[in-house]
C-alpha positions as YAML, in Angstrom:
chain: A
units: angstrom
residues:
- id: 1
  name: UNK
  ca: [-56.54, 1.61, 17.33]
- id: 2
  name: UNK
  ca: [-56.88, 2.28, 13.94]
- id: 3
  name: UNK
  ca: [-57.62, 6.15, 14.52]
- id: 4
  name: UNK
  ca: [-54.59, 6.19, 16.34]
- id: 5
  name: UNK
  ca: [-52.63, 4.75, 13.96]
- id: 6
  name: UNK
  ca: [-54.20, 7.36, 11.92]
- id: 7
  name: UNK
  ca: [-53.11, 10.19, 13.79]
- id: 8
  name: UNK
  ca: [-49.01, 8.73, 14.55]
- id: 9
  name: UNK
  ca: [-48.90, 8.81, 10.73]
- id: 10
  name: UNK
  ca: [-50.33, 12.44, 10.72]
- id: 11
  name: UNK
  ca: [-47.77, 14.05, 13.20]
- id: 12
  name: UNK
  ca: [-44.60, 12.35, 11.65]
- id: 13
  name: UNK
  ca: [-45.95, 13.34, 8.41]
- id: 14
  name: UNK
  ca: [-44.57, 16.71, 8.69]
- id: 15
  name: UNK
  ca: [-40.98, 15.80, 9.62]
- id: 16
  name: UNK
  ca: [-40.83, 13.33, 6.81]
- id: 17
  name: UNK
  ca: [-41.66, 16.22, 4.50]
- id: 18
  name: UNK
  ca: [-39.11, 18.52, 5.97]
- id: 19
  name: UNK
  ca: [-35.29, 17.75, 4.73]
- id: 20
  name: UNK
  ca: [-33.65, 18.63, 7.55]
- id: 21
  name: UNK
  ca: [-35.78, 16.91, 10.40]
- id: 22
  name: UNK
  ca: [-33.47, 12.96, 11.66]
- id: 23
  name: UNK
  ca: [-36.37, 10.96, 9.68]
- id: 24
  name: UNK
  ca: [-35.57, 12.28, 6.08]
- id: 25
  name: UNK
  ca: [-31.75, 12.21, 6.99]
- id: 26
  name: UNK
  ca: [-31.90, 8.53, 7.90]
- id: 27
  name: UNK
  ca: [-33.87, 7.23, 5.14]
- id: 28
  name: UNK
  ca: [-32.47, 9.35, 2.51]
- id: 29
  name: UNK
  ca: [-28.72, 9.58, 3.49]
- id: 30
  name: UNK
  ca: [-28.09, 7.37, 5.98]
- id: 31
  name: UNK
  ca: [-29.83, 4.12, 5.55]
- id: 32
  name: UNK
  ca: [-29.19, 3.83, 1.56]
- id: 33
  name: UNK
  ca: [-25.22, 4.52, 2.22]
- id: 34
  name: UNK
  ca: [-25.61, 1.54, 4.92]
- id: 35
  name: UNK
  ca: [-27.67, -0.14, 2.86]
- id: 36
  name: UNK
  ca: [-25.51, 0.02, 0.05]
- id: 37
  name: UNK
  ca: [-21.95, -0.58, 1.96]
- id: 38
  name: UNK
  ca: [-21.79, -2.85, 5.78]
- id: 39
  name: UNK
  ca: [-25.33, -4.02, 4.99]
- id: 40
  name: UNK
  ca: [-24.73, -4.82, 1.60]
- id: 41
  name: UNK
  ca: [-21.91, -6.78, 2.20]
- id: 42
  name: UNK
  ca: [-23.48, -8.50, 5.31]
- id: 43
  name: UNK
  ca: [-26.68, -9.41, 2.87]
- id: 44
  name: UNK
  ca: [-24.87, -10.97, 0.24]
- id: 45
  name: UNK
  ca: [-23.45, -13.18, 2.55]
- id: 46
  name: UNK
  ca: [-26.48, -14.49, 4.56]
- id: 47
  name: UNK
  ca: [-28.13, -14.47, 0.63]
- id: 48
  name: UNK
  ca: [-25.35, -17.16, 0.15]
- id: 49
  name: UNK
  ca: [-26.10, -19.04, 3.46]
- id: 50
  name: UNK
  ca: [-29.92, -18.50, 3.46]
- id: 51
  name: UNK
  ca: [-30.06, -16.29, 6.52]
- id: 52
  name: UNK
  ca: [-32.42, -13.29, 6.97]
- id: 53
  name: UNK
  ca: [-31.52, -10.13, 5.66]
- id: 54
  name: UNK
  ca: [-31.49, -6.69, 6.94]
- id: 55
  name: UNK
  ca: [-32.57, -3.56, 4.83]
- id: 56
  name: UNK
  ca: [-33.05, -0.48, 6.51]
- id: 57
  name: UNK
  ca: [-36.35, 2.03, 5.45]
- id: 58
  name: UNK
  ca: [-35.78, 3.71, 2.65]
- id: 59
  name: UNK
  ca: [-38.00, 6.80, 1.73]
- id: 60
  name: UNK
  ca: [-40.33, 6.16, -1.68]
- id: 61
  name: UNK
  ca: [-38.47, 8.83, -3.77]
- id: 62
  name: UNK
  ca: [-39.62, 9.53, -7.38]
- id: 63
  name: UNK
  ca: [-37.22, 9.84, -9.73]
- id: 64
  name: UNK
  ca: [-35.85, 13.07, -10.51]
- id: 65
  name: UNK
  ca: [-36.39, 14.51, -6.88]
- id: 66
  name: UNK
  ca: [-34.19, 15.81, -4.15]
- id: 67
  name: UNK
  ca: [-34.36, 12.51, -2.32]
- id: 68
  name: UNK
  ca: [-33.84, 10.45, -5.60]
- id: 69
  name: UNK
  ca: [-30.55, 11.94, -5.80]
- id: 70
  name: UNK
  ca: [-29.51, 12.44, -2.25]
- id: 71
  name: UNK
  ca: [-30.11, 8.22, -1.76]
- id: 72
  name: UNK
  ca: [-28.16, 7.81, -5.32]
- id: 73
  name: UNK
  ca: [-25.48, 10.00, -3.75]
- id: 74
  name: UNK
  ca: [-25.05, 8.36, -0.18]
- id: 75
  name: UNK
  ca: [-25.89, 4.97, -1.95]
- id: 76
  name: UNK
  ca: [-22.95, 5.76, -4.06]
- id: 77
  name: UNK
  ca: [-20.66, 6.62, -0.66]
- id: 78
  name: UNK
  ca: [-21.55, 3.18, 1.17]
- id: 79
  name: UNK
  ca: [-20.88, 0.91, -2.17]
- id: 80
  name: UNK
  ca: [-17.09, 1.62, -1.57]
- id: 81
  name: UNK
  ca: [-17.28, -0.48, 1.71]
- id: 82
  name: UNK
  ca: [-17.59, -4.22, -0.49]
- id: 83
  name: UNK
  ca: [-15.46, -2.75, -3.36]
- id: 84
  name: UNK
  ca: [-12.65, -1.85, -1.23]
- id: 85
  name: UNK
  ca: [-12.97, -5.32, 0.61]
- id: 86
  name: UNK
  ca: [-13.81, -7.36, -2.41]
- id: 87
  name: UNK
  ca: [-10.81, -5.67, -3.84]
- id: 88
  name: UNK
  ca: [-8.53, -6.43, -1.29]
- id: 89
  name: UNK
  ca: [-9.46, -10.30, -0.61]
- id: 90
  name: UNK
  ca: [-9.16, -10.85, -4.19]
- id: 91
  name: UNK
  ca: [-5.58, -8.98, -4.01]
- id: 92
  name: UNK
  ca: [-4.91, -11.60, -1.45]
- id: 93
  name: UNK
  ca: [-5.61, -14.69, -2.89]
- id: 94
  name: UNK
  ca: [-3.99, -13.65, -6.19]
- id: 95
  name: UNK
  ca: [-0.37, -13.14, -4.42]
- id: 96
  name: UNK
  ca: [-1.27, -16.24, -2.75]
- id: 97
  name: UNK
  ca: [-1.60, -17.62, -5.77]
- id: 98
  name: UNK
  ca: [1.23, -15.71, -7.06]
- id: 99
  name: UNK
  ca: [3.65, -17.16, -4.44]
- id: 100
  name: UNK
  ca: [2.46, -20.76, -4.62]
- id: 101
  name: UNK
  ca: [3.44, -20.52, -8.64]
- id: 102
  name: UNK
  ca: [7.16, -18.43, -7.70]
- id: 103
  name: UNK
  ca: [9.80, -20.55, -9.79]
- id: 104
  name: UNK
  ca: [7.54, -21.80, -12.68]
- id: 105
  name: UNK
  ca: [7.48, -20.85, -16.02]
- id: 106
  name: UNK
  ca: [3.53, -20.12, -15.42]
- id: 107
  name: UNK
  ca: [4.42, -18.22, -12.69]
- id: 108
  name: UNK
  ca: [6.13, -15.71, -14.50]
- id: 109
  name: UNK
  ca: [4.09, -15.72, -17.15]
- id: 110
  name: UNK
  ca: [1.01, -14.72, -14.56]
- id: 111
  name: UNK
  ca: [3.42, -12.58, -12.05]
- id: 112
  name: UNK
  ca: [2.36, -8.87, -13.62]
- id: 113
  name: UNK
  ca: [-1.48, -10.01, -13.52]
- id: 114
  name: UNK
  ca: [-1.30, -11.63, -10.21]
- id: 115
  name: UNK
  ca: [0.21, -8.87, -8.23]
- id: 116
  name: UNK
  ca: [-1.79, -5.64, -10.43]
- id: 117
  name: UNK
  ca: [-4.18, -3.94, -7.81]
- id: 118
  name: UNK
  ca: [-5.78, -2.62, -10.61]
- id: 119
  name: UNK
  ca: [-6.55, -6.38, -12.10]
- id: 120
  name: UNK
  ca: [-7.62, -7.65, -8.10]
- id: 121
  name: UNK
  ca: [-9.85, -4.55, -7.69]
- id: 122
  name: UNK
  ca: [-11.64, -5.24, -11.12]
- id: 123
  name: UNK
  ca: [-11.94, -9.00, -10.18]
- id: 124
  name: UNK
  ca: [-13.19, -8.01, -7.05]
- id: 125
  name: UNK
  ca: [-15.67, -6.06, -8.28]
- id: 126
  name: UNK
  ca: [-16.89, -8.70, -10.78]
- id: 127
  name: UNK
  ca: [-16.49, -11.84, -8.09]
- id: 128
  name: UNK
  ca: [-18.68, -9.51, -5.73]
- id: 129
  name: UNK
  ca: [-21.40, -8.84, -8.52]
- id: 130
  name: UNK
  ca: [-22.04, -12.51, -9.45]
- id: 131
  name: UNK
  ca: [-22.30, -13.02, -5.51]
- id: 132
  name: UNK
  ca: [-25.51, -10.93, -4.59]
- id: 133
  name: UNK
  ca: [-28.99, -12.01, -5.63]
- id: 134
  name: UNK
  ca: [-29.77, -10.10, -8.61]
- id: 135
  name: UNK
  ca: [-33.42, -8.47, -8.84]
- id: 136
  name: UNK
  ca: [-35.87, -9.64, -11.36]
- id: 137
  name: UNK
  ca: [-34.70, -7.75, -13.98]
- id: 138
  name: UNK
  ca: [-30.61, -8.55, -13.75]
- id: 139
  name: UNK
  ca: [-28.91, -12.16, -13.56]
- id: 140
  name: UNK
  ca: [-25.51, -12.79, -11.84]
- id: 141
  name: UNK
  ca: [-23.53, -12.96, -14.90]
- id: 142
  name: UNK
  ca: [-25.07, -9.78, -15.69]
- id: 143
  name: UNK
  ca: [-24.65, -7.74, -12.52]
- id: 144
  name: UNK
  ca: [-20.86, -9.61, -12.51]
- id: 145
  name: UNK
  ca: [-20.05, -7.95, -16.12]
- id: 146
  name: UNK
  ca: [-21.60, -4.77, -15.38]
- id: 147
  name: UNK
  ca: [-19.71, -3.94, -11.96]
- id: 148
  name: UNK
  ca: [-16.31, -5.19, -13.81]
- id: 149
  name: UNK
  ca: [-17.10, -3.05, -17.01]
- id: 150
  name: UNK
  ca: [-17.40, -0.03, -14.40]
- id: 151
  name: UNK
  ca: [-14.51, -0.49, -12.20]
- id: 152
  name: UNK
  ca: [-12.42, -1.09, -15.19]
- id: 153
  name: UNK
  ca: [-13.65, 2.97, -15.88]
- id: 154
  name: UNK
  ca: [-13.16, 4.27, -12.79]
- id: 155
  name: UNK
  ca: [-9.66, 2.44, -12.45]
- id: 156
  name: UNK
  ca: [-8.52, 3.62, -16.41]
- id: 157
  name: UNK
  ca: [-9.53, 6.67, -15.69]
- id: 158
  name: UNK
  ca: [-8.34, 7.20, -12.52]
- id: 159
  name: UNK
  ca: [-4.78, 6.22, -14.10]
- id: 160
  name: UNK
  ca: [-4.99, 9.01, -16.47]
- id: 161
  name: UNK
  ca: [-5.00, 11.62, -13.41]
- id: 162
  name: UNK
  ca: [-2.67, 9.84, -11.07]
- id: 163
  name: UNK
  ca: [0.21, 12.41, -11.56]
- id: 164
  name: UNK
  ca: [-2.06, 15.67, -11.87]
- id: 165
  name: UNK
  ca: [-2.37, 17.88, -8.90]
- id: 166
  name: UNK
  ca: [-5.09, 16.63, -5.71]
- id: 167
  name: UNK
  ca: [-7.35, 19.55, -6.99]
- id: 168
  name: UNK
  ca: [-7.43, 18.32, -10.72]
- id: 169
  name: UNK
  ca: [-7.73, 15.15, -9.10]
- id: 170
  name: UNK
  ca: [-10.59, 16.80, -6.97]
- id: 171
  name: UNK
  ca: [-12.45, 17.93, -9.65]
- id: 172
  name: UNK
  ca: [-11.53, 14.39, -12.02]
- id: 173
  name: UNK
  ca: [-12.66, 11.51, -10.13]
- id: 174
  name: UNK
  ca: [-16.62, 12.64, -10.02]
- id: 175
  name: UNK
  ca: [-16.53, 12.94, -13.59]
- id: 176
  name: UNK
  ca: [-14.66, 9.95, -14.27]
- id: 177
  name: UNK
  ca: [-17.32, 7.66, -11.56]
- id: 178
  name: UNK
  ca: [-20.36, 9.59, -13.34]
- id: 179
  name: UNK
  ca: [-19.22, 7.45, -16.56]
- id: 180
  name: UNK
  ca: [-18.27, 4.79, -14.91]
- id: 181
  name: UNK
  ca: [-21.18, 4.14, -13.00]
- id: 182
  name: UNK
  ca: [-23.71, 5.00, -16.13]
- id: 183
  name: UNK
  ca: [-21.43, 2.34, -17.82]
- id: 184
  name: UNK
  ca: [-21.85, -0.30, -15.16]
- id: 185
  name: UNK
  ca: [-25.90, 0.07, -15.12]
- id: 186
  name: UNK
  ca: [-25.53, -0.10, -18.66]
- id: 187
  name: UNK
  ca: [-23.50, -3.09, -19.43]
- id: 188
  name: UNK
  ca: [-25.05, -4.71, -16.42]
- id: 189
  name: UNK
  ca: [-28.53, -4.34, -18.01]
- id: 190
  name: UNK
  ca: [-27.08, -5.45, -21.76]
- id: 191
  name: UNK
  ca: [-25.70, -8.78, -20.37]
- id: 192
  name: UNK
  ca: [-28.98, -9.84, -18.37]
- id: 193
  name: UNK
  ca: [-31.24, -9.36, -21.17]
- id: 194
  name: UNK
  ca: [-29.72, -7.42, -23.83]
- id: 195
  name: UNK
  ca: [-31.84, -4.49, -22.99]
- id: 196
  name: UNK
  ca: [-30.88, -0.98, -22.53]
- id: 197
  name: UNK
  ca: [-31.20, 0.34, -19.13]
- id: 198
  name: UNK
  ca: [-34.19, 3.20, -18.34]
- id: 199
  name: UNK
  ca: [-32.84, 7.10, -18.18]
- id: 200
  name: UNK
  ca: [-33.32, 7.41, -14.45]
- id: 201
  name: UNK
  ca: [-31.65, 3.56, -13.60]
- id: 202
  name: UNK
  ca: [-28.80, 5.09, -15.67]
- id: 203
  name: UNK
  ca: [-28.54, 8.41, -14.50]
- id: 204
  name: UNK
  ca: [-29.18, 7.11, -10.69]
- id: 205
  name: UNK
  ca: [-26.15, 4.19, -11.29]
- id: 206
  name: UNK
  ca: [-24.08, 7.52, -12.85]
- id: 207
  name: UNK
  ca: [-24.92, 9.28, -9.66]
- id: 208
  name: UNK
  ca: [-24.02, 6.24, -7.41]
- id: 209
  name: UNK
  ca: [-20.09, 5.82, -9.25]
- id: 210
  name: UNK
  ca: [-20.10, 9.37, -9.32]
- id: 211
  name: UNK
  ca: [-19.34, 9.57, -5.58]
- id: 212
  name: UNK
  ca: [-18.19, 6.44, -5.21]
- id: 213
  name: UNK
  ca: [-15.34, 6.77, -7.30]
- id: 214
  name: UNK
  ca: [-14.42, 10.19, -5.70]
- id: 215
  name: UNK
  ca: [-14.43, 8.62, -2.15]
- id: 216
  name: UNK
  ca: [-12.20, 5.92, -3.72]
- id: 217
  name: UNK
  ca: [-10.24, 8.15, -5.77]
- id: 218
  name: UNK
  ca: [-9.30, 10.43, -2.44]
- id: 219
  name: UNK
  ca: [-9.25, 7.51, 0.13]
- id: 220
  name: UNK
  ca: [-6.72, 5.79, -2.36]
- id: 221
  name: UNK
  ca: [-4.62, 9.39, -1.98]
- id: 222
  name: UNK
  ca: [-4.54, 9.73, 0.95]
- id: 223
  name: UNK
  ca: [-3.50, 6.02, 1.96]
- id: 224
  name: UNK
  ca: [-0.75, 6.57, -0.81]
- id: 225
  name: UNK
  ca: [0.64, 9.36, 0.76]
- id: 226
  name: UNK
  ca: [0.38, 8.05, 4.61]
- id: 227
  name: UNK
  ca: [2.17, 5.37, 3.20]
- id: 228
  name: UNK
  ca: [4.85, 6.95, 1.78]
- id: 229
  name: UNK
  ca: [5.52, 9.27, 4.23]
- id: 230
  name: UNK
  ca: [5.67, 6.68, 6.91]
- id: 231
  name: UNK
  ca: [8.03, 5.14, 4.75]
- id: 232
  name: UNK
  ca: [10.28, 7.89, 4.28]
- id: 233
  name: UNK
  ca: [10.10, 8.36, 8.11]
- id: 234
  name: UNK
  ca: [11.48, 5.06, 8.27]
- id: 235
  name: UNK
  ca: [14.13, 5.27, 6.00]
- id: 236
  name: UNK
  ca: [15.15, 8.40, 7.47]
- id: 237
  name: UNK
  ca: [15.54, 6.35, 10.75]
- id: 238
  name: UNK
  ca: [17.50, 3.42, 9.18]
- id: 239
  name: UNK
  ca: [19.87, 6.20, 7.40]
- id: 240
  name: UNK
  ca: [20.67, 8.21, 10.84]
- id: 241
  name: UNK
  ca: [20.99, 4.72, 12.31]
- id: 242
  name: UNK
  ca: [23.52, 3.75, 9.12]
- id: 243
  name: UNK
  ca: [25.43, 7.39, 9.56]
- id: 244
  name: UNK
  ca: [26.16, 6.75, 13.21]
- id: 245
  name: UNK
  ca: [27.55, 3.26, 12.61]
- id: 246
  name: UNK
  ca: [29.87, 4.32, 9.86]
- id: 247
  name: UNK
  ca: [30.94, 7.15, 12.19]
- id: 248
  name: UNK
  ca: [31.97, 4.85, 14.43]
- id: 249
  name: UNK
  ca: [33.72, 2.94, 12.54]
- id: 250
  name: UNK
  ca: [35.47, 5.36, 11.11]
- id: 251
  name: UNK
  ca: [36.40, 7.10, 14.58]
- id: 252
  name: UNK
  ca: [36.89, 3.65, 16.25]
- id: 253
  name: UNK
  ca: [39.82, 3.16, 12.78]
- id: 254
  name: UNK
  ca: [40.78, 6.39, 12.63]
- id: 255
  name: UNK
  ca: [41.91, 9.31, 14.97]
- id: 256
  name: UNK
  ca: [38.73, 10.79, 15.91]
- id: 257
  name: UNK
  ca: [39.46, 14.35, 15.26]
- id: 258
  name: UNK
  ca: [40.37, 13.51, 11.46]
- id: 259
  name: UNK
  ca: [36.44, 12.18, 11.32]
- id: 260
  name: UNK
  ca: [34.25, 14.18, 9.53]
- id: 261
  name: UNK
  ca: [30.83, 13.08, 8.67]
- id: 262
  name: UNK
  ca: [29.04, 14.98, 6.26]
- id: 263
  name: UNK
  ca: [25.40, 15.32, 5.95]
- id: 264
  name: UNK
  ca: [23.06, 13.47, 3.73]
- id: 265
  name: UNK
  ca: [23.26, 13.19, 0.11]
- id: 266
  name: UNK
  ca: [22.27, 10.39, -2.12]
- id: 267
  name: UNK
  ca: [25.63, 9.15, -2.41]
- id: 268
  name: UNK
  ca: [26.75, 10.10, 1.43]
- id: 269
  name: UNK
  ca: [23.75, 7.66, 2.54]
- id: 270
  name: UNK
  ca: [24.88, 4.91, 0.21]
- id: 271
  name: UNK
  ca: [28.01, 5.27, 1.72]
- id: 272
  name: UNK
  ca: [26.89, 5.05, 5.05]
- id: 273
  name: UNK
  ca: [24.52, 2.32, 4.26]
- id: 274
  name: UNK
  ca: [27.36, -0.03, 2.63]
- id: 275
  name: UNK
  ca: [29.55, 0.67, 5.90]
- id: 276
  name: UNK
  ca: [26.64, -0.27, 8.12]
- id: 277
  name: UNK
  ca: [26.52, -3.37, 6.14]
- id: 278
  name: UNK
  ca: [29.68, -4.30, 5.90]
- id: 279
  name: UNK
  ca: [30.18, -3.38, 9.85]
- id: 280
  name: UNK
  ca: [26.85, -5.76, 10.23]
- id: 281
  name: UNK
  ca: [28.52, -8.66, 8.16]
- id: 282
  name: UNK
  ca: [32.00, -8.95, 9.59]
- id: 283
  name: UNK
  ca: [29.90, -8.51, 13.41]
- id: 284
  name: UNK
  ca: [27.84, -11.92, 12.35]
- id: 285
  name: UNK
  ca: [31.15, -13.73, 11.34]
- id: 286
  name: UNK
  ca: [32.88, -12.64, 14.57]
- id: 287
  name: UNK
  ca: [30.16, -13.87, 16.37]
- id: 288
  name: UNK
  ca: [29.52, -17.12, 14.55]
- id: 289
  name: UNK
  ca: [33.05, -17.94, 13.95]
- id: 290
  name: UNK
  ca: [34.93, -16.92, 16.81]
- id: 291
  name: UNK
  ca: [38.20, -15.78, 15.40]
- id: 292
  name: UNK
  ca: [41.36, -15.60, 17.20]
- id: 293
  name: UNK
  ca: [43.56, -13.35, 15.17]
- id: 294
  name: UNK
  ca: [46.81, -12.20, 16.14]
- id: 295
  name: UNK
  ca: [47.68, -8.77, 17.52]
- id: 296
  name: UNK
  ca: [48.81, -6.47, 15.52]
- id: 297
  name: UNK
  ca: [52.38, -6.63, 16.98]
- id: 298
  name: UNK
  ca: [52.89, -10.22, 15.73]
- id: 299
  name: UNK
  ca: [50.94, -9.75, 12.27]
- id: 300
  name: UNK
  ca: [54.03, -8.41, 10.52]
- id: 301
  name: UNK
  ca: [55.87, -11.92, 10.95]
- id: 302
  name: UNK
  ca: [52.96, -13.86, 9.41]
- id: 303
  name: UNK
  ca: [53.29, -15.12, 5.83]
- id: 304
  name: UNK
  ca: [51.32, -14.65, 3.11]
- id: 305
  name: UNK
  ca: [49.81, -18.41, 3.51]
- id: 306
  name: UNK
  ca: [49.53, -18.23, 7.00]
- id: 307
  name: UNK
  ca: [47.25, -14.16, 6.48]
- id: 308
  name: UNK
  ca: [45.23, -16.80, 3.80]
- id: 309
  name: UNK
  ca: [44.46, -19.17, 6.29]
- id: 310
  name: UNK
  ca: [42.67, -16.10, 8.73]
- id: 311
  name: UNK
  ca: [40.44, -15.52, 5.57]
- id: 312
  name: UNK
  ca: [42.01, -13.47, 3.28]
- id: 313
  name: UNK
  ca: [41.91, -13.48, -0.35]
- id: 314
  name: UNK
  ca: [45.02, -14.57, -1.47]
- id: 315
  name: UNK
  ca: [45.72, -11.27, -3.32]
- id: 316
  name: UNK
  ca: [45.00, -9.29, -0.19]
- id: 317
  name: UNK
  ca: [47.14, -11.35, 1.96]
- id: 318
  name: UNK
  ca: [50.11, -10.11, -0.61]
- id: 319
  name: UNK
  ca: [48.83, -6.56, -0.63]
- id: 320
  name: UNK
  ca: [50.46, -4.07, 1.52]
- id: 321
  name: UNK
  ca: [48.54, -1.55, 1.08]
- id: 322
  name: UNK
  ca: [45.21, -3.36, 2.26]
- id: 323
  name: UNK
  ca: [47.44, -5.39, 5.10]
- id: 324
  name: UNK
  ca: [48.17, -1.59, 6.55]
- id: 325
  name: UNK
  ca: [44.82, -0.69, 7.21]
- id: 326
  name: UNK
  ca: [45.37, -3.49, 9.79]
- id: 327
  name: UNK
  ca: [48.69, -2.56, 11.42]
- id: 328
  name: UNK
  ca: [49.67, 0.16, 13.42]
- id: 329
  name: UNK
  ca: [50.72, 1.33, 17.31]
- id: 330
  name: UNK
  ca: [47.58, 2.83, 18.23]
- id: 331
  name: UNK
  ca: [45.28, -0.04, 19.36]
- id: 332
  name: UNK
  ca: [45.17, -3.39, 19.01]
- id: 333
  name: UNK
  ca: [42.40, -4.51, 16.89]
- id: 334
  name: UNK
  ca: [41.40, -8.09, 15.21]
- id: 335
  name: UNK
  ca: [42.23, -8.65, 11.76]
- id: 336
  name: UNK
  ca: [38.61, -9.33, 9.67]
- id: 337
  name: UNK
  ca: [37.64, -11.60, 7.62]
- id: 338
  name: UNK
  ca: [38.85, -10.93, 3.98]
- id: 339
  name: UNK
  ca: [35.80, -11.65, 2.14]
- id: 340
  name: UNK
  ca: [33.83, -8.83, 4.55]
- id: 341
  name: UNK
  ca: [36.09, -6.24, 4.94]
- id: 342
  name: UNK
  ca: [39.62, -6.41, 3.63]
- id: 343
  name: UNK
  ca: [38.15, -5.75, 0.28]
- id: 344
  name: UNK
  ca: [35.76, -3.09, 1.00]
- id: 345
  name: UNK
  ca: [36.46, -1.42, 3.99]
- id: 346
  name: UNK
  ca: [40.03, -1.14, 4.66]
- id: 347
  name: UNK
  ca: [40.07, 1.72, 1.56]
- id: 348
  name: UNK
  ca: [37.37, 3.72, 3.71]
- id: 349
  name: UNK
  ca: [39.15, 3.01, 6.95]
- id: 350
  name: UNK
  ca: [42.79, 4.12, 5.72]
- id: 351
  name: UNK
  ca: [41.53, 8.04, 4.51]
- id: 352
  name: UNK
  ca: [38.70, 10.36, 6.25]
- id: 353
  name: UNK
  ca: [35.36, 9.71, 4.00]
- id: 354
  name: UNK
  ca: [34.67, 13.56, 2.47]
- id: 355
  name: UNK
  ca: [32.39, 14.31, -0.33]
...
């Protein structure tokens, strides 16, 4: 049995030697990066609860080598997984806490702390270090200082770039992790035991923020600018939704072939957008007040009190001008409520809306 054993560690002896045989890709790239990131996360939890823990083979790399810095690298790529998630639980709670203190003099006093994702992914960072059991040569508080003295790098540093172009960006973030993960092995060491880390734990934790920092430097990018592109997409919706309502108010007020709807600009959509309102808010008291307004025909022998009582302003109810936007042989129409449209929209309705 033994011989045997003997000769299965002969044969795979070869592939383990060879860098691009499955073996050394799984225990050099793959395994540390899952190590490091779902596993990592999933340990630190069954730590907590006394559970078993899972840690995937790893080869025996000496320091220096190929495989020392390809397991540093990938390592570095699966330690975003419990940053980002850290960082967003803690983001949570702190709005939480955030809302539960809205109104308070505290409350404000917090409010720019409580809602900073920079401040929740620091925290995040820190919460997550005190939470994993710390080797023999590290204590909680230690690994806790150490991962918030880091991500306070990256993030700093990341801020510095945020405007530059994605290829300065590119070329910024691996810098900017290198120091910030040399910093966290650092400052990690220095608060367990007020020793200075060895050359290859510092250059190996530089390594490890090195791509960890770009993979949350460009994830971060690219979220930003999915997000605001699916939010210009919706705005763009709301605003051709806004342009057709004020068309059709205007046609619907207006002889149609005196409309004439320009395109969008920034001031055509805020015009459109306060007639869509407006149209919105006078639709809601229609439909929770049920009017019944005269026609048109018999609105000329109403006095000014008896306009006031329909819900106009007082002043309106006396002003021709405004009170002619409501007259008129062409259709009959209801007269609106004063406080939603008499004001605002009869100017719009009684001239064709041009630039």
């Amino acid at each position: 049995m033994t011989d045997q054993v003997q000769n299965v560690s002969e044969l795979l002896a070869p592939e383990k030697g060879n860098r691009l045989s499955p073996t050394w890709f799984a225990e050099n790239i793959m395994n540390p990066a899952l190590n490091a990131g779902p596993l990592g996360v999933y340990n630190t939890a069954a730590d907590l609860v006394n559970l078993p823990t899972v840690h995937l083979k790893t080869e025996e790399a000496k320091p220096y080598s190929p495989e020392w810095f390809a397991q540093g690298l990938s390592s570095g790529v699966g330690a975003t997984v419990p940053f980002v998630i850290m960082g967003a639980a803690t983001g949570s709670v702190m709005k939480a806490a955030d809302s539960s203190l809205a109104g308070t003099a505290l409350g404000t006093a917090l409010n720019p702390y409580l809602t900073s994702s920079k401040i929740a992914t620091i925290a995040g960072a820190s919460i997550y270090g005190a939470l994993q059991k710390p080797d023999a040569d590290h204590t909680r508080l230690g690994n806790a200082v150490g991962m918030a003295a880091g991500l306070a790098v990256f993030t700093m540093g990341n801020d510095l770039v945020k405007d530059a172009p994605m290829l300065q960006k590119a070329m910024a973030y691996p810098l900017i992790g290198f120091v910030g993960g040399g910093t966290m092995t650092e400052v990690s060491q220095l608060a367990s035991n007020l020793k200075l880390a060895r050359n290859d734990q510092a250059l190996q934790g530089a390594v490890q923020g090195l791509t960890m920092n770009t993979v949350m430097g460009l994830g971060s990018d690219y979220l930003s600018r999915r997000l605001a592109q699916d939010q210009q997409a919706s705005a763009d919706k709301i605003a051709e939704a806004q342009r057709e309502t004020a068309k059709a108010v205007l046609e619907r007020n207006l002889d149609p072939k005196d409309v004439k709807v320009q395109e969008f600009t920034p001031q055509s959509r805020s015009a459109f957008a306060r007639i869509a309102d407006l149209e919105k808010e006078y639709s809601d008291y229609v439909k929770d007040n049920k009017p019944q307004y005269p026609h048109p025909d018999q609105f000329d022998a109403l006095t000014a009190d008896e306009v006031t009582k329909l819900g106009f302003a007082r002043d309106d109810a006396s002003n021709p001008e405004i009170l002619a936007a409501f007259k008129g042989d062409k259709k009959p129409r209801p007269l609106p409520d004063a406080k939603v449209v008499a004001r605002d929209i009869s100017p719009l309705l009684s001239s064709t809306y041009e630039e």
